[in-house]
mmCIF file of C-alpha atoms in Angstrom:
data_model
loop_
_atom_site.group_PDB
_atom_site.id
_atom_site.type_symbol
_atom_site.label_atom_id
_atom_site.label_comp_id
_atom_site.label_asym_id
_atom_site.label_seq_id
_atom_site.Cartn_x
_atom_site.Cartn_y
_atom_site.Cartn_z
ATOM 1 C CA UNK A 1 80.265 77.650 90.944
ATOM 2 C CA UNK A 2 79.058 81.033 92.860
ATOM 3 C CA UNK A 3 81.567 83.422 93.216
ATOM 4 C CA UNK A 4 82.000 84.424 96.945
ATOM 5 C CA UNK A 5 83.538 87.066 98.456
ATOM 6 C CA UNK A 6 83.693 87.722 102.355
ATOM 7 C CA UNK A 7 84.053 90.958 104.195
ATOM 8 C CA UNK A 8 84.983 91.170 107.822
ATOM 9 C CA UNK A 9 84.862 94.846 109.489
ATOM 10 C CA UNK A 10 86.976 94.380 112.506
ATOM 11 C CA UNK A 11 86.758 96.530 115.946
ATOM 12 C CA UNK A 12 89.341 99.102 115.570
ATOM 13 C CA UNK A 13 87.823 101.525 118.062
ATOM 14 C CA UNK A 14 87.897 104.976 116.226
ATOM 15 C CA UNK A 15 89.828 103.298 113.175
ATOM 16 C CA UNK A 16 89.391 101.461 110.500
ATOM 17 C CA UNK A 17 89.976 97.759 109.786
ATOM 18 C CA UNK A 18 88.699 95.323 106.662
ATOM 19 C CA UNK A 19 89.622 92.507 105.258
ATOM 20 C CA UNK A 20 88.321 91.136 102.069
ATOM 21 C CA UNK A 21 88.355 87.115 100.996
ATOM 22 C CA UNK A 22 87.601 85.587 97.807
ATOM 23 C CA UNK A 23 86.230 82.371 98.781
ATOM 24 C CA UNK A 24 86.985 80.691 95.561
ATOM 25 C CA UNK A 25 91.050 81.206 95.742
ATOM 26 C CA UNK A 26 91.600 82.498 99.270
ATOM 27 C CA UNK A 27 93.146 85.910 97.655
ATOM 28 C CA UNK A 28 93.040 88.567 100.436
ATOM 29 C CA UNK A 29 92.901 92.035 100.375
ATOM 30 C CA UNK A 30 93.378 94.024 104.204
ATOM 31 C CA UNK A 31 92.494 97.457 103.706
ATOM 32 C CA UNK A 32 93.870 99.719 106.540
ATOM 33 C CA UNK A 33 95.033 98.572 110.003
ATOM 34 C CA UNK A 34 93.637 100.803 112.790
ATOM 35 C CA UNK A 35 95.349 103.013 115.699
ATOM 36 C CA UNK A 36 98.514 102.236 116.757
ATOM 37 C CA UNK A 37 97.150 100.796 120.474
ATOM 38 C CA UNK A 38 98.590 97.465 121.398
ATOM 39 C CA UNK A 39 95.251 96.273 122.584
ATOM 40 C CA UNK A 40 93.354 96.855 119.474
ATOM 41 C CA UNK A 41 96.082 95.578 117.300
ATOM 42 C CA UNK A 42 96.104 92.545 119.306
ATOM 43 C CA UNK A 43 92.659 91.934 118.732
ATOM 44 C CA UNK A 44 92.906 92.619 115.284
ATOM 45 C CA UNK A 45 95.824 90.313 114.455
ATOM 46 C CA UNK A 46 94.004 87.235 116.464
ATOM 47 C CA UNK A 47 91.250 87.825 114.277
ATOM 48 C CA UNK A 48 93.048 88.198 111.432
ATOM 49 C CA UNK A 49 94.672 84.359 112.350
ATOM 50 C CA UNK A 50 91.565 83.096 113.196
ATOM 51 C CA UNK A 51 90.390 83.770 109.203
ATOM 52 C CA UNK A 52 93.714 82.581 107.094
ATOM 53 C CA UNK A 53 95.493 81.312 109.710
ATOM 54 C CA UNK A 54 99.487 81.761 109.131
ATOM 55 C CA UNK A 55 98.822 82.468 105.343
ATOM 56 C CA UNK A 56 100.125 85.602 104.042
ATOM 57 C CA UNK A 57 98.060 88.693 102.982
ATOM 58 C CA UNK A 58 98.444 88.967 99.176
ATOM 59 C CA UNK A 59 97.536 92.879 99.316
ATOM 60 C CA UNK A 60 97.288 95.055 101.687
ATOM 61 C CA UNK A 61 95.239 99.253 100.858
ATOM 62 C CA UNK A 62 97.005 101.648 103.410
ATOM 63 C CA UNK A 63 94.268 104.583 102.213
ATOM 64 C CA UNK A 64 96.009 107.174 104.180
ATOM 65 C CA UNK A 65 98.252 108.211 106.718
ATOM 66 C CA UNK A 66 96.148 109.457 109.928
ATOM 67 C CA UNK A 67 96.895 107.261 112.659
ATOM 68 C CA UNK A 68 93.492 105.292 113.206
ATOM 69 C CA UNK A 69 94.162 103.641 109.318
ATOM 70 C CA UNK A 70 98.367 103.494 109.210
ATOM 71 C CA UNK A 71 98.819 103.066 113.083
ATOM 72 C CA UNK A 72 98.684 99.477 113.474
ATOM 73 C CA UNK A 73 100.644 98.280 110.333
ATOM 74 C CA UNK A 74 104.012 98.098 111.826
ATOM 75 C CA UNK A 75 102.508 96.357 115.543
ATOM 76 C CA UNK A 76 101.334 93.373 112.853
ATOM 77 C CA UNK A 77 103.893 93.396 111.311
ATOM 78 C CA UNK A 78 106.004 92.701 114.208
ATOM 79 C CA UNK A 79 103.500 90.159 115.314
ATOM 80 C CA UNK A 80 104.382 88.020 112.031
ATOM 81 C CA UNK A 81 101.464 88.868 110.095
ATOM 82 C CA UNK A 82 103.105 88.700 106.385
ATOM 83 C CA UNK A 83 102.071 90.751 103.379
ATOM 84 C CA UNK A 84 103.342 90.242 100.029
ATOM 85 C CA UNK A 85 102.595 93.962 98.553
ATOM 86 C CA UNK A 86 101.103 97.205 99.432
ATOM 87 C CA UNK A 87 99.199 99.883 97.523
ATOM 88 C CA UNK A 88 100.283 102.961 99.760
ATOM 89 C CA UNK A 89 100.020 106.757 99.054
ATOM 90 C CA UNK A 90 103.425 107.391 100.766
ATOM 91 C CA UNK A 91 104.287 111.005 101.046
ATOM 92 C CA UNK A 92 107.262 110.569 99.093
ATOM 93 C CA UNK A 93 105.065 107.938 95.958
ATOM 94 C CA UNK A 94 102.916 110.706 95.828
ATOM 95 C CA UNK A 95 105.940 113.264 94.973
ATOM 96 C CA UNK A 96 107.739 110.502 92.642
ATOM 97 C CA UNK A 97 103.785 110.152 90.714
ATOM 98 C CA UNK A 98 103.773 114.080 90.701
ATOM 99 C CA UNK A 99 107.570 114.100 89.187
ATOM 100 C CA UNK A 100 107.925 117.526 90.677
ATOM 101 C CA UNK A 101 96.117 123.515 103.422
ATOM 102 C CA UNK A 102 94.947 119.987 105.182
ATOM 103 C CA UNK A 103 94.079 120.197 108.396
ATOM 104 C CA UNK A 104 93.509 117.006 109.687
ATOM 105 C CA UNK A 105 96.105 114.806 112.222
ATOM 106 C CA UNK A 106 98.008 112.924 110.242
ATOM 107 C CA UNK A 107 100.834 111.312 110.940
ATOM 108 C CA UNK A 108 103.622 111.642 109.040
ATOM 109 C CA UNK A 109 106.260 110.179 111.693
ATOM 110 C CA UNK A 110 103.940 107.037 110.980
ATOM 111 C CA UNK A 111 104.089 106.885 107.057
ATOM 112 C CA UNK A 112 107.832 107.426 107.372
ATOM 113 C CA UNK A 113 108.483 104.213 109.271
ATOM 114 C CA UNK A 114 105.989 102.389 107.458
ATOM 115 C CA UNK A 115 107.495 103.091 104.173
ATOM 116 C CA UNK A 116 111.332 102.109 105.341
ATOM 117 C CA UNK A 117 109.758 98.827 106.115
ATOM 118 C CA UNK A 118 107.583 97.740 103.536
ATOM 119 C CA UNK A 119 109.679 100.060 100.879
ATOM 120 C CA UNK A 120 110.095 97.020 98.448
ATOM 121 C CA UNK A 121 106.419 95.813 98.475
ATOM 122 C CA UNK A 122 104.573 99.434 97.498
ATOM 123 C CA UNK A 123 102.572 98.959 94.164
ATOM 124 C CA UNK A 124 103.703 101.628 91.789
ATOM 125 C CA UNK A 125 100.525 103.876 90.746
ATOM 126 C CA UNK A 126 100.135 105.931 87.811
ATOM 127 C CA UNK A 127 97.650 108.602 87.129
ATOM 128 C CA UNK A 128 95.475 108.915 84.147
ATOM 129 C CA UNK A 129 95.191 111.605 81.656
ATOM 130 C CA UNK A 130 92.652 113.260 83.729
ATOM 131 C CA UNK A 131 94.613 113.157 86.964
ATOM 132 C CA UNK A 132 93.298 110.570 88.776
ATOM 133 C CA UNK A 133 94.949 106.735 89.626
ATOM 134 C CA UNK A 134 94.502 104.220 87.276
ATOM 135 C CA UNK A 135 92.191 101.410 88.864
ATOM 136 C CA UNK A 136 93.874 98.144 89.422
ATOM 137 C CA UNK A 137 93.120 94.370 89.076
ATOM 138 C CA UNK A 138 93.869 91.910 91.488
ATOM 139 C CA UNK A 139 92.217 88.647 91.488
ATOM 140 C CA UNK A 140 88.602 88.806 91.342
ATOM 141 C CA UNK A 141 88.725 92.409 92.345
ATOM 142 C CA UNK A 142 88.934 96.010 90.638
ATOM 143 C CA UNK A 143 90.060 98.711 92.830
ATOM 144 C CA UNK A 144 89.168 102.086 91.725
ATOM 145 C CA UNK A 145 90.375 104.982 93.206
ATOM 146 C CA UNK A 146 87.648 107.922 93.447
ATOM 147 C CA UNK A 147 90.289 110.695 94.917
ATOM 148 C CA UNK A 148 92.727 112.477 95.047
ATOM 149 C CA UNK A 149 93.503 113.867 91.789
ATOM 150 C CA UNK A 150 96.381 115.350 90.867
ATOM 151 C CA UNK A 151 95.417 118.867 91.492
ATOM 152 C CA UNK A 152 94.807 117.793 95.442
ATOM 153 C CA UNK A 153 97.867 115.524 95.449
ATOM 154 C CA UNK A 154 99.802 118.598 94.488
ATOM 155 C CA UNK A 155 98.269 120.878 97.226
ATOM 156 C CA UNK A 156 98.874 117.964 100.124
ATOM 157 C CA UNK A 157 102.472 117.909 98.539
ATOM 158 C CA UNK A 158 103.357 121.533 98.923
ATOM 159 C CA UNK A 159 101.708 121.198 102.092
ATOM 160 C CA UNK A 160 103.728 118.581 103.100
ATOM 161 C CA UNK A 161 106.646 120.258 102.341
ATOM 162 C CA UNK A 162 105.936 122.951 104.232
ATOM 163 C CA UNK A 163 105.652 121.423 107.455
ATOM 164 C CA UNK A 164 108.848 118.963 106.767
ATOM 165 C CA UNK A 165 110.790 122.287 106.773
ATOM 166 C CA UNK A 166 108.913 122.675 109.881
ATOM 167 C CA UNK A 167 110.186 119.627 111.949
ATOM 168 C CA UNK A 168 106.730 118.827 113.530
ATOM 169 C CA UNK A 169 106.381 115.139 112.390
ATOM 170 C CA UNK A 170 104.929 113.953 115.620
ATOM 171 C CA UNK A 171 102.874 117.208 116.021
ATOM 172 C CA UNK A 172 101.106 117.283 112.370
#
């Protein structure tokens, strides 16, 4: 038996969408969700159906929080898409994994709600000696996580910090 794995690359407009299938035992993987528009959502969630119909996503890779990768998560969400756990770099995992200047939009206001509501489903991460995430195994699949390292993760959290104290979720 040939091991199989699909990838579908769905039309998030400026975002990002994927969603990876074993073949062999169905276990899928969505990595990101687009923006938070209603149309592209929409689109994205019929697709979604049309692949696993109303089976549940086993694993879902939120790889950061600017809006055209976290944005759509909560609209699918609502939709009754169902995901049974998250690996998700949530401002405040990354200050738990940390125990203790970006300047892209991100958007924090975003990763705040998305974390109340999928709070019990977030795969705890640890880093390695050298400061990077240990990879993970799920299924037929390895994930591997190239960056940040803990140097960077401790930059974005003073950074983050910083413009909490600030108040400008929505503007960041």
């Amino acid at each position: 038996m040939t091991k199989s794995i699909s990838l579908f690359a769905f039309d998030a407009e400026n975002g990002d969408c994927l969603l990876l299938i074993n073949n062999e035992t169905q276990f899928s993987i969505l990595i990101d969700s687009g923006p938070k528009s209603s149309s592209v959502t929409e689109r994205i969630f019929n697709n979604i159906r049309a692949i696993i119909g109303n089976k549940a996503i086993d694993l879902a890779i939120v790889t950061h929080n600017d809006d055209d990768h976290i944005g759509g998560f909560k609209r699918l969400l609502k939709k009754g898409l169902m995901i049974k756990s998250y690996i998700f770099n949530h401002h405040d995992v990354i200050n738990k994994i940390l125990v203790n200047s970006r300047n892209k939009k991100v958007s924090i206001r975003q990763d705040i709600e998305l974390e109340k509501v999928i709070k019990d489903k977030v795969v705890s991460l640890e880093l390695t000696t050298s400061g990077y995430f240990n990879s993970v195994n799920y299924d037929v699949f390895n994930i591997t996580f190239r960056s940040p390292n803990k140097d960077r993760l401790e930059d974005y959290s003073k950074w983050l910090e910083k413009e909490k104290k600030k108040k400008k979720y929505k503007g960041i």
